[in-house]
Amino acid sequence: MKCLRAVVMIMLGTFAIGCASISKWESRFTEEEKIQIIYNRALSTFEKGKETFEHRTLQKAKADFEFLLENYKYQPAKDKLLEISQFYRETKQMLQSAVADAKAKNDFLAQVGFYRKLQRLEPENSEAKKVSVE
């Protein structure tokens, strides 16, 4: 019984702290500051995603930009969403071209490396999946 009571108290305490931090967030920052904080986080995430070709990282940045666009009609977020789409398209083309060049040179290790990058960028890419299985 004491254990159950302790668990309930911990849960209530955690809930209270969570609610308090949300209300602090709401009252501490102006609307413009909130937008700038989210935008800066999204920019940082996008830059990290461009460096690593990580799909999840790029999708996190995309979600933040979409949030800013939908909730605040923040135009720079729309521009960044277009930039993310362009990055996906151009990087995919570049990696596919690099794979084709490596195939032409019979450089299997380079092919595998480019396919891995392609799979990080597009986890559902069937051609990259096929190579990673082999």
mmCIF file with all atom_site columns, C-alpha atoms in Angstrom, residues 39-84:
data_model
loop_
_atom_site.group_PDB
_atom_site.id
_atom_site.type_symbol
_atom_site.label_atom_id
_atom_site.label_alt_id
_atom_site.label_comp_id
_atom_site.label_asym_id
_atom_site.label_entity_id
_atom_site.label_seq_id
_atom_site.pdbx_PDB_ins_code
_atom_site.Cartn_x
_atom_site.Cartn_y
_atom_site.Cartn_z
_atom_site.occupancy
_atom_site.B_iso_or_equiv
_atom_site.pdbx_formal_charge
_atom_site.auth_seq_id
_atom_site.auth_comp_id
_atom_site.auth_asym_id
_atom_site.auth_atom_id
_atom_site.pdbx_PDB_model_num
ATOM 1  C CA . TYR A 1 39 ? 12.872 28.373 -35.634 1.00 0.00 ? 39 TYR A CA 1
ATOM 2  C CA . ASN A 1 40 ? 16.450 28.315 -34.323 1.00 0.00 ? 40 ASN A CA 1
ATOM 3  C CA . ARG A 1 41 ? 15.978 24.755 -33.063 1.00 0.00 ? 41 ARG A CA 1
ATOM 4  C CA . ALA A 1 42 ? 14.596 23.708 -36.450 1.00 0.00 ? 42 ALA A CA 1
ATOM 5  C CA . LEU A 1 43 ? 17.496 25.395 -38.270 1.00 0.00 ? 43 LEU A CA 1
ATOM 6  C CA . SER A 1 44 ? 20.016 23.604 -36.079 1.00 0.00 ? 44 SER A CA 1
ATOM 7  C CA . THR A 1 45 ? 18.255 20.284 -36.618 1.00 0.00 ? 45 THR A CA 1
ATOM 8  C CA . PHE A 1 46 ? 18.114 20.857 -40.372 1.00 0.00 ? 46 PHE A CA 1
ATOM 9  C CA . GLU A 1 47 ? 21.847 21.617 -40.520 1.00 0.00 ? 47 GLU A CA 1
ATOM 10 C CA . LYS A 1 48 ? 22.595 18.459 -38.551 1.00 0.00 ? 48 LYS A CA 1
ATOM 11 C CA . GLY A 1 49 ? 20.341 16.471 -40.893 1.00 0.00 ? 49 GLY A CA 1
ATOM 12 C CA . LYS A 1 50 ? 22.137 17.861 -43.940 1.00 0.00 ? 50 LYS A CA 1
ATOM 13 C CA . GLU A 1 51 ? 25.483 16.792 -42.492 1.00 0.00 ? 51 GLU A CA 1
ATOM 14 C CA . THR A 1 52 ? 24.387 13.273 -41.547 1.00 0.00 ? 52 THR A CA 1
ATOM 15 C CA . PHE A 1 53 ? 21.720 12.556 -44.209 1.00 0.00 ? 53 PHE A CA 1
ATOM 16 C CA . GLU A 1 54 ? 19.545 11.292 -41.313 1.00 0.00 ? 54 GLU A CA 1
ATOM 17 C CA . HIS A 1 55 ? 15.900 11.004 -42.350 1.00 0.00 ? 55 HIS A CA 1
ATOM 18 C CA . ARG A 1 56 ? 14.602 11.270 -38.768 1.00 0.00 ? 56 ARG A CA 1
ATOM 19 C CA . THR A 1 57 ? 16.624 14.404 -38.089 1.00 0.00 ? 57 THR A CA 1
ATOM 20 C CA . LEU A 1 58 ? 15.410 16.043 -41.277 1.00 0.00 ? 58 LEU A CA 1
ATOM 21 C CA . GLN A 1 59 ? 11.829 15.056 -40.438 1.00 0.00 ? 59 GLN A CA 1
ATOM 22 C CA . LYS A 1 60 ? 12.144 16.652 -36.982 1.00 0.00 ? 60 LYS A CA 1
ATOM 23 C CA . ALA A 1 61 ? 13.242 19.897 -38.604 1.00 0.00 ? 61 ALA A CA 1
ATOM 24 C CA . LYS A 1 62 ? 10.419 19.619 -41.123 1.00 0.00 ? 62 LYS A CA 1
ATOM 25 C CA . ALA A 1 63 ? 7.882  19.094 -38.319 1.00 0.00 ? 63 ALA A CA 1
ATOM 26 C CA . ASP A 1 64 ? 9.107  22.210 -36.495 1.00 0.00 ? 64 ASP A CA 1
ATOM 27 C CA . PHE A 1 65 ? 8.920  24.308 -39.657 1.00 0.00 ? 65 PHE A CA 1
ATOM 28 C CA . GLU A 1 66 ? 5.431  22.946 -40.405 1.00 0.00 ? 66 GLU A CA 1
ATOM 29 C CA . PHE A 1 67 ? 4.354  23.798 -36.850 1.00 0.00 ? 67 PHE A CA 1
ATOM 30 C CA . LEU A 1 68 ? 5.571  27.375 -37.286 1.00 0.00 ? 68 LEU A CA 1
ATOM 31 C CA . LEU A 1 69 ? 3.843  27.699 -40.633 1.00 0.00 ? 69 LEU A CA 1
ATOM 32 C CA . GLU A 1 70 ? 0.523  26.217 -39.494 1.00 0.00 ? 70 GLU A CA 1
ATOM 33 C CA . ASN A 1 71 ? 0.288  27.893 -36.090 1.00 0.00 ? 71 ASN A CA 1
ATOM 34 C CA . TYR A 1 72 ? 2.046  31.214 -36.646 1.00 0.00 ? 72 TYR A CA 1
ATOM 35 C CA . LYS A 1 73 ? 1.951  31.640 -40.459 1.00 0.00 ? 73 LYS A CA 1
ATOM 36 C CA . TYR A 1 74 ? 5.716  32.233 -40.246 1.00 0.00 ? 74 TYR A CA 1
ATOM 37 C CA . GLN A 1 75 ? 6.915  32.744 -43.832 1.00 0.00 ? 75 GLN A CA 1
ATOM 38 C CA . PRO A 1 76 ? 10.607 31.859 -43.293 1.00 0.00 ? 76 PRO A CA 1
ATOM 39 C CA . ALA A 1 77 ? 9.422  28.410 -42.177 1.00 0.00 ? 77 ALA A CA 1
ATOM 40 C CA . LYS A 1 78 ? 7.705  27.943 -45.543 1.00 0.00 ? 78 LYS A CA 1
ATOM 41 C CA . ASP A 1 79 ? 10.959 28.832 -47.288 1.00 0.00 ? 79 ASP A CA 1
ATOM 42 C CA . LYS A 1 80 ? 12.828 26.261 -45.190 1.00 0.00 ? 80 LYS A CA 1
ATOM 43 C CA . LEU A 1 81 ? 10.241 23.588 -45.987 1.00 0.00 ? 81 LEU A CA 1
ATOM 44 C CA . LEU A 1 82 ? 10.921 24.192 -49.668 1.00 0.00 ? 82 LEU A CA 1
ATOM 45 C CA . GLU A 1 83 ? 14.648 24.008 -48.940 1.00 0.00 ? 83 GLU A CA 1
ATOM 46 C CA . ILE A 1 84 ? 14.206 20.647 -47.190 1.00 0.00 ? 84 ILE A CA 1
#
